Short mmCIF file of C-alpha atoms and ligand atoms in Angstrom, two decimals:
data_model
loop_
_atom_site.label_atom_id
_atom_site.label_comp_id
_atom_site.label_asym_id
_atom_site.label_seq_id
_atom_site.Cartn_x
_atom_site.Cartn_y
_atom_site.Cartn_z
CA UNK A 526 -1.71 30.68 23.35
CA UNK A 527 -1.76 31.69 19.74
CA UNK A 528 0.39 32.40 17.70
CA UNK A 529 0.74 33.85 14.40
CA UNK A 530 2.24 31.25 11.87
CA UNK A 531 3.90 32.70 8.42
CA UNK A 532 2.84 31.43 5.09
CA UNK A 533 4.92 28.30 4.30
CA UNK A 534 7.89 29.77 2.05
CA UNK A 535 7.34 33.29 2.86
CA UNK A 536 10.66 35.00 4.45
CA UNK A 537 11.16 36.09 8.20
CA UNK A 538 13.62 38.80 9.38
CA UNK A 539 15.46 37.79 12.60
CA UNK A 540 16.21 40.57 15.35
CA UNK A 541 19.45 41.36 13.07
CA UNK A 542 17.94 41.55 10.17
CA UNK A 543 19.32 38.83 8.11
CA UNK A 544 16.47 37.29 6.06
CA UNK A 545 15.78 33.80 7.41
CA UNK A 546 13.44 31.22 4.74
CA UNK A 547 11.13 28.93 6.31
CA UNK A 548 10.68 26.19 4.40
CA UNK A 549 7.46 25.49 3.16
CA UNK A 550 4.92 23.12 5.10
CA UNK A 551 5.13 20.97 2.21
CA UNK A 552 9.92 20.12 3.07
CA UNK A 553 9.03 19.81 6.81
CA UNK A 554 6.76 16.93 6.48
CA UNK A 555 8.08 15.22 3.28
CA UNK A 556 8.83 12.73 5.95
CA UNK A 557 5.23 12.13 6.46
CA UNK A 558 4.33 11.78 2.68
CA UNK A 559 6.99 9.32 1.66
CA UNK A 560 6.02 5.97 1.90
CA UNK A 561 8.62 3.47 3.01
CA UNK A 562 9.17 1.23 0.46
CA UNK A 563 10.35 -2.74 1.21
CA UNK A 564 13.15 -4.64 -0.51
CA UNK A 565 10.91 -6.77 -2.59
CA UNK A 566 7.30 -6.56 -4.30
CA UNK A 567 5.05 -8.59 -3.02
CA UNK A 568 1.57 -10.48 -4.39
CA UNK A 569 -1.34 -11.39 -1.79
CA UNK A 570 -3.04 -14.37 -3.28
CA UNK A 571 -6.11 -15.80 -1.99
CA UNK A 572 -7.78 -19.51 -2.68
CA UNK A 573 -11.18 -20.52 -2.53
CA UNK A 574 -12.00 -24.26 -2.87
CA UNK A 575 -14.92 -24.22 -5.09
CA UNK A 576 -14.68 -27.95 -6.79
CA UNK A 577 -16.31 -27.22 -9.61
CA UNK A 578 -13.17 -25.71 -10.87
CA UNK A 579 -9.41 -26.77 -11.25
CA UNK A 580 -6.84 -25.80 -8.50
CA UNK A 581 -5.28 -23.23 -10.42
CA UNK A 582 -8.94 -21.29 -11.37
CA UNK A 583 -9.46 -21.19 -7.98
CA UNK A 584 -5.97 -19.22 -6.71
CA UNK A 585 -6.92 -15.34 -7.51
CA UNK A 586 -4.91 -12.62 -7.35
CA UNK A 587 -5.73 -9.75 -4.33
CA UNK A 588 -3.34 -7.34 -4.34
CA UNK A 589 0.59 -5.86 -4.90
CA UNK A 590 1.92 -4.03 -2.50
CA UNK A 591 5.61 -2.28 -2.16
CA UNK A 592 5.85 0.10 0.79
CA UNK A 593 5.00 -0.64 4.64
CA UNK A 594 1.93 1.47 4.52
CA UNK A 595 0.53 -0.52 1.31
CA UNK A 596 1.13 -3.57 3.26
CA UNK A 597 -0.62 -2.57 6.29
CA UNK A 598 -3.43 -1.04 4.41
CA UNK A 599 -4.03 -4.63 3.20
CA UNK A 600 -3.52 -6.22 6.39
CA UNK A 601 -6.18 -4.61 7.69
CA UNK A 602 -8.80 -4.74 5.03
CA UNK A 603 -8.99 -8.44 4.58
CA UNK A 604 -10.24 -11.51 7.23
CA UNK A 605 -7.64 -12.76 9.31
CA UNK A 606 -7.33 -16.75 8.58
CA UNK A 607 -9.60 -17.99 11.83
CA UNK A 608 -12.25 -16.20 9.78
CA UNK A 609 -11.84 -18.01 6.66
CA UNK A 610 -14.18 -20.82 5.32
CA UNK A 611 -12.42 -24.31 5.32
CA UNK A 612 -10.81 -25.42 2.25
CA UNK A 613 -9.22 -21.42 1.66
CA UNK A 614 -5.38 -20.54 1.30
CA UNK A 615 -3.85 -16.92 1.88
CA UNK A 616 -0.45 -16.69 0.22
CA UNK A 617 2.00 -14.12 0.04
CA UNK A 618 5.08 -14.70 -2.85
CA UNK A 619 7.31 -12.34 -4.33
CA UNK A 620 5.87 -10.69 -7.33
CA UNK A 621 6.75 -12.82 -10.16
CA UNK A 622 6.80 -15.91 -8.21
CA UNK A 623 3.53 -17.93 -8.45
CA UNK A 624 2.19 -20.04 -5.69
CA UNK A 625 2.29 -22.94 -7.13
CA UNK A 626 4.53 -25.81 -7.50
CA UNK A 627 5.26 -25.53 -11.30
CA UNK A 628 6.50 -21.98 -11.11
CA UNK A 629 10.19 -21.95 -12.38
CA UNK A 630 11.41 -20.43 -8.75
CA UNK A 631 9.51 -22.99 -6.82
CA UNK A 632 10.00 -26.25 -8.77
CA UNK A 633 13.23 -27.10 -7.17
CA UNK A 634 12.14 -25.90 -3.91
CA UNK A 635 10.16 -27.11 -0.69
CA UNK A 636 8.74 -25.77 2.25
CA UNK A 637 8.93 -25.64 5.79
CA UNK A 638 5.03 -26.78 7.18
CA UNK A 639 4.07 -26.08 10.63
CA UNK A 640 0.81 -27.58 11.08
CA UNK A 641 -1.12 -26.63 13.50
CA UNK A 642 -4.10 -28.71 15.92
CA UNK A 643 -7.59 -27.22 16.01
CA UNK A 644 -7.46 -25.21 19.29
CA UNK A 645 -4.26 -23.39 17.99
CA UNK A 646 -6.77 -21.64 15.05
CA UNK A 647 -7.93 -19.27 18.18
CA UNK A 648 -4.77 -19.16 19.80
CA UNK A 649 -2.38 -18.76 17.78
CA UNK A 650 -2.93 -18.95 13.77
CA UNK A 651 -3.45 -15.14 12.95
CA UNK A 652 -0.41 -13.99 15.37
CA UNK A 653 1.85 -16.98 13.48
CA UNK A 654 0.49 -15.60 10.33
CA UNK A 655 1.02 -11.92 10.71
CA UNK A 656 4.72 -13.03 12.35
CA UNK A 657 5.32 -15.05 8.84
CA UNK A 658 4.12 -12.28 6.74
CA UNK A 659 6.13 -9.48 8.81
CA UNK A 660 9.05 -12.10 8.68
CA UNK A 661 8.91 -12.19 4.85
CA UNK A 662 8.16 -8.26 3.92
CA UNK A 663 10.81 -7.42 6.35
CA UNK A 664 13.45 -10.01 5.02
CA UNK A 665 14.48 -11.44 8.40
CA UNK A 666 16.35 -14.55 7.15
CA UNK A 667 19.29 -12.12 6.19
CA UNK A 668 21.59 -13.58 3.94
CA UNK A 669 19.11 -15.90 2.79
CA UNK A 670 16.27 -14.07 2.68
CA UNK A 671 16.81 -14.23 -1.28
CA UNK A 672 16.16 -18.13 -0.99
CA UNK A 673 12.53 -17.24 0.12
CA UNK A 674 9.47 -17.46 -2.35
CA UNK A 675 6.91 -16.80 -0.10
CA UNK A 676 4.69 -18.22 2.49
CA UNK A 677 1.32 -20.02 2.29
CA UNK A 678 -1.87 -20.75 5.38
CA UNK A 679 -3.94 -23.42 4.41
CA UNK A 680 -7.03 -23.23 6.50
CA UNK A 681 -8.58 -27.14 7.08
CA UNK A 682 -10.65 -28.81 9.30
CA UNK A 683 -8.50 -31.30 9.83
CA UNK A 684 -5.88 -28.56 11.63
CA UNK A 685 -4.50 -25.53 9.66
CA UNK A 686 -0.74 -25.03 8.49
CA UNK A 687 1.67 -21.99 8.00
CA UNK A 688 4.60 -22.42 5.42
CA UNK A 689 7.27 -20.84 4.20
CA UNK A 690 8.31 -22.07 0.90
CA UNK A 691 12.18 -21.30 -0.95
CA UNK A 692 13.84 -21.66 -3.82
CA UNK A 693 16.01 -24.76 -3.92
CA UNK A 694 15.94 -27.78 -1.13
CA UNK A 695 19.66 -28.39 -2.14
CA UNK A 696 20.48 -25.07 -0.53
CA UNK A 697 21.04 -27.17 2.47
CA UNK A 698 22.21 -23.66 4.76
CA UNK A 699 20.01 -21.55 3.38
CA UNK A 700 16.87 -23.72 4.41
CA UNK A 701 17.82 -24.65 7.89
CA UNK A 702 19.09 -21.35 8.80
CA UNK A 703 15.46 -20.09 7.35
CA UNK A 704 13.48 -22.84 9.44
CA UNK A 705 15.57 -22.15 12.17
CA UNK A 706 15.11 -18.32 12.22
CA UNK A 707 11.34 -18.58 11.42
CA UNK A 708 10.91 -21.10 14.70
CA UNK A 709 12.23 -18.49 16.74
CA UNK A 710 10.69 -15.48 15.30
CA UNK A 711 6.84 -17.15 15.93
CA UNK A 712 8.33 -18.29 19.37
CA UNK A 713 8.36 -22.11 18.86
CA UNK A 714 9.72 -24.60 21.30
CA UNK A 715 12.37 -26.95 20.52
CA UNK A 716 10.70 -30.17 20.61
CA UNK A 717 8.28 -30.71 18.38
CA UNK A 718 10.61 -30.22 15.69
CA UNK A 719 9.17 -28.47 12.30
CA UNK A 720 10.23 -30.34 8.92
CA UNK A 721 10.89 -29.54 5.07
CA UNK A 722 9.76 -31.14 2.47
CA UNK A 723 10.71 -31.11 -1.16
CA UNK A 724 7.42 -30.16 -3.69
CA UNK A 725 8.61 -32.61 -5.88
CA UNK A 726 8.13 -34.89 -2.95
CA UNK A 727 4.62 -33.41 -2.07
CA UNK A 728 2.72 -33.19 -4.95
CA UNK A 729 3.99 -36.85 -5.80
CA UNK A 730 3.28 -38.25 -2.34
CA UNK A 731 1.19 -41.28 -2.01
CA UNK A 732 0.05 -41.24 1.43
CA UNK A 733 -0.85 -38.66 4.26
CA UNK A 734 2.71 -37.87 4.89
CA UNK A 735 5.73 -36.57 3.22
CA UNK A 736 9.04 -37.70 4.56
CA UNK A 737 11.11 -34.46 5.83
CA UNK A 738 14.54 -33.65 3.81
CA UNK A 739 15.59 -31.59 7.18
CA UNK A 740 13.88 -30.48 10.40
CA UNK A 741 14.88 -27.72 12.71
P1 MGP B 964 -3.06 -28.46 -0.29
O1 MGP B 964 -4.11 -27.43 -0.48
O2 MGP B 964 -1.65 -27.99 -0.29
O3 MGP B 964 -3.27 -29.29 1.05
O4 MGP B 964 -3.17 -29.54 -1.45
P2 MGP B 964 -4.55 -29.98 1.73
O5 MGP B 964 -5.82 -29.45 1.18
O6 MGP B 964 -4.34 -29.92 3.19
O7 MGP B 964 -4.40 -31.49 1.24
P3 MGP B 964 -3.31 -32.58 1.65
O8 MGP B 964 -3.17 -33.41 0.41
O9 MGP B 964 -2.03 -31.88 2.01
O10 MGP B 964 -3.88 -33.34 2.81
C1 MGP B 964 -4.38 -30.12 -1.84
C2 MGP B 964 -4.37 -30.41 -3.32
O11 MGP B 964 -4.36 -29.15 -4.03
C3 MGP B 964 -3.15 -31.15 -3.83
O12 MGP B 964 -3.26 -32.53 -3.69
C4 MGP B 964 -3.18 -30.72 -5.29
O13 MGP B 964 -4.14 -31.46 -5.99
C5 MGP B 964 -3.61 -29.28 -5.22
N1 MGP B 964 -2.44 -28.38 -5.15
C6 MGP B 964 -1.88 -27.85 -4.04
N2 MGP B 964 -0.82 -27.09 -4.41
C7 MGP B 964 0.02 -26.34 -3.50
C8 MGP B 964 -0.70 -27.17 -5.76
C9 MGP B 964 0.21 -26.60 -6.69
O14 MGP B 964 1.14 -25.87 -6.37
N3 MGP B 964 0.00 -26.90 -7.99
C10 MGP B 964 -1.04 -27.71 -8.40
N4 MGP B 964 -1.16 -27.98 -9.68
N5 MGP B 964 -1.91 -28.24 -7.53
C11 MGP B 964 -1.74 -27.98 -6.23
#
């Protein structure tokens, strides 16, 4: 049935006469306008392994994003990580943090590495990744979600890896209750245990492996 709808802001008289103002169209769905924003800024960084330049030439820049809706909006616009060429890196930091060792936030730190064998890039890498992002934009470490730089997928042939790098690895509860939160938020087991590893540690490792400072 229709009906006839007033102006938005013009004035209505109720059966008694008293002037009633119905707010304009524009107050009802403020709601609807206002993006929500997140605690933090975050940076979308992307890494293409073209060897004809150095590691850092290859990390670019995508995108900053603030709100839920500028998050999502990026989400969906860009490949999911199955779809990526070997060799490429998605990472997601705090604005002002860089992804890279050397940055003054992440020099002290380490990461927690979940790697991953090569059926799990169909099963599982782009749910763990869009858990790990959602995890990160929507601070669920709670008290020490400040200990969090941000979170890195390294897509390889030989099996790809999620993981979430922080501030300090002498922040012994911070990190474990991080690892141990982020296991259960993509729905881990308990055995095989994940580990952390110091950067200093990685980048100065001789070997395939880096020894773990804690596992959860
Ligand atoms: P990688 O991309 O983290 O892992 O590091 P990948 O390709 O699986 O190799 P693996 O050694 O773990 O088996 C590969 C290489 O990229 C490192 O050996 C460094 O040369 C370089 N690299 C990686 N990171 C995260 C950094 C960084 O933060 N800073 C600098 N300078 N180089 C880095």
């Amino acid at each position: 049935m229709a009906t006839s709808e007033p102006e938005p802001g013009t004035e209505l008289k109720d059966s008694s006469e008293t002037s009633v103002a119905v707010p304009s169209n524009e107050t009802v769905n403020s709601e609807q306008y206002i993006k929500h924003p997140l605690q933090n800024r975050w940076a979308l960084w992307y890494f293409k392994n073209d060897k004809s330049k150095s590691w850092t030439e290859n990390l670019r820049l995508i995108a900053k994003f603030d709100t839920v809706e500028d998050f999502w909006a990026l989400y969906n616009h860009i490949q999911r990580p199955s779809k990526l060429q070997f060799g490429c890196d998605y990472c997601l930091f705090k604005d002002g943090i860089k992804p890279m060792w050397e940055d003054e936030l992440n020099k002290q730190g380490g990461r927690w590495l979940i790697t991953l064998n090569k059926q799990q890039r169909h099963n599982d890498l782009d749910r763990y990744w869009l858990e790990t992002l959602l995890c990160l934009i929507g601070e669920a470490f709670n008290d020490y979600s400040d200990d969090v730089c941000g979170a890195v997928v390294n897509v390889r042939p030989k099996g790809d890896k999620l993981s979430i790098w922080t501030t300090n690895c002498q922040n012994r509860e911070a990190v474990v209750s991080i690892g141990q939160s982020y296991k259960e938020r993509l729905g881990l087991p308990l055995k095989p245990v994940i580990g952390y590893q110091s950067h200093d540690d990685t980048s100065t490792k001789s070997g395939s492996t880096t020894k773990n400072l804690y596992s959860a």
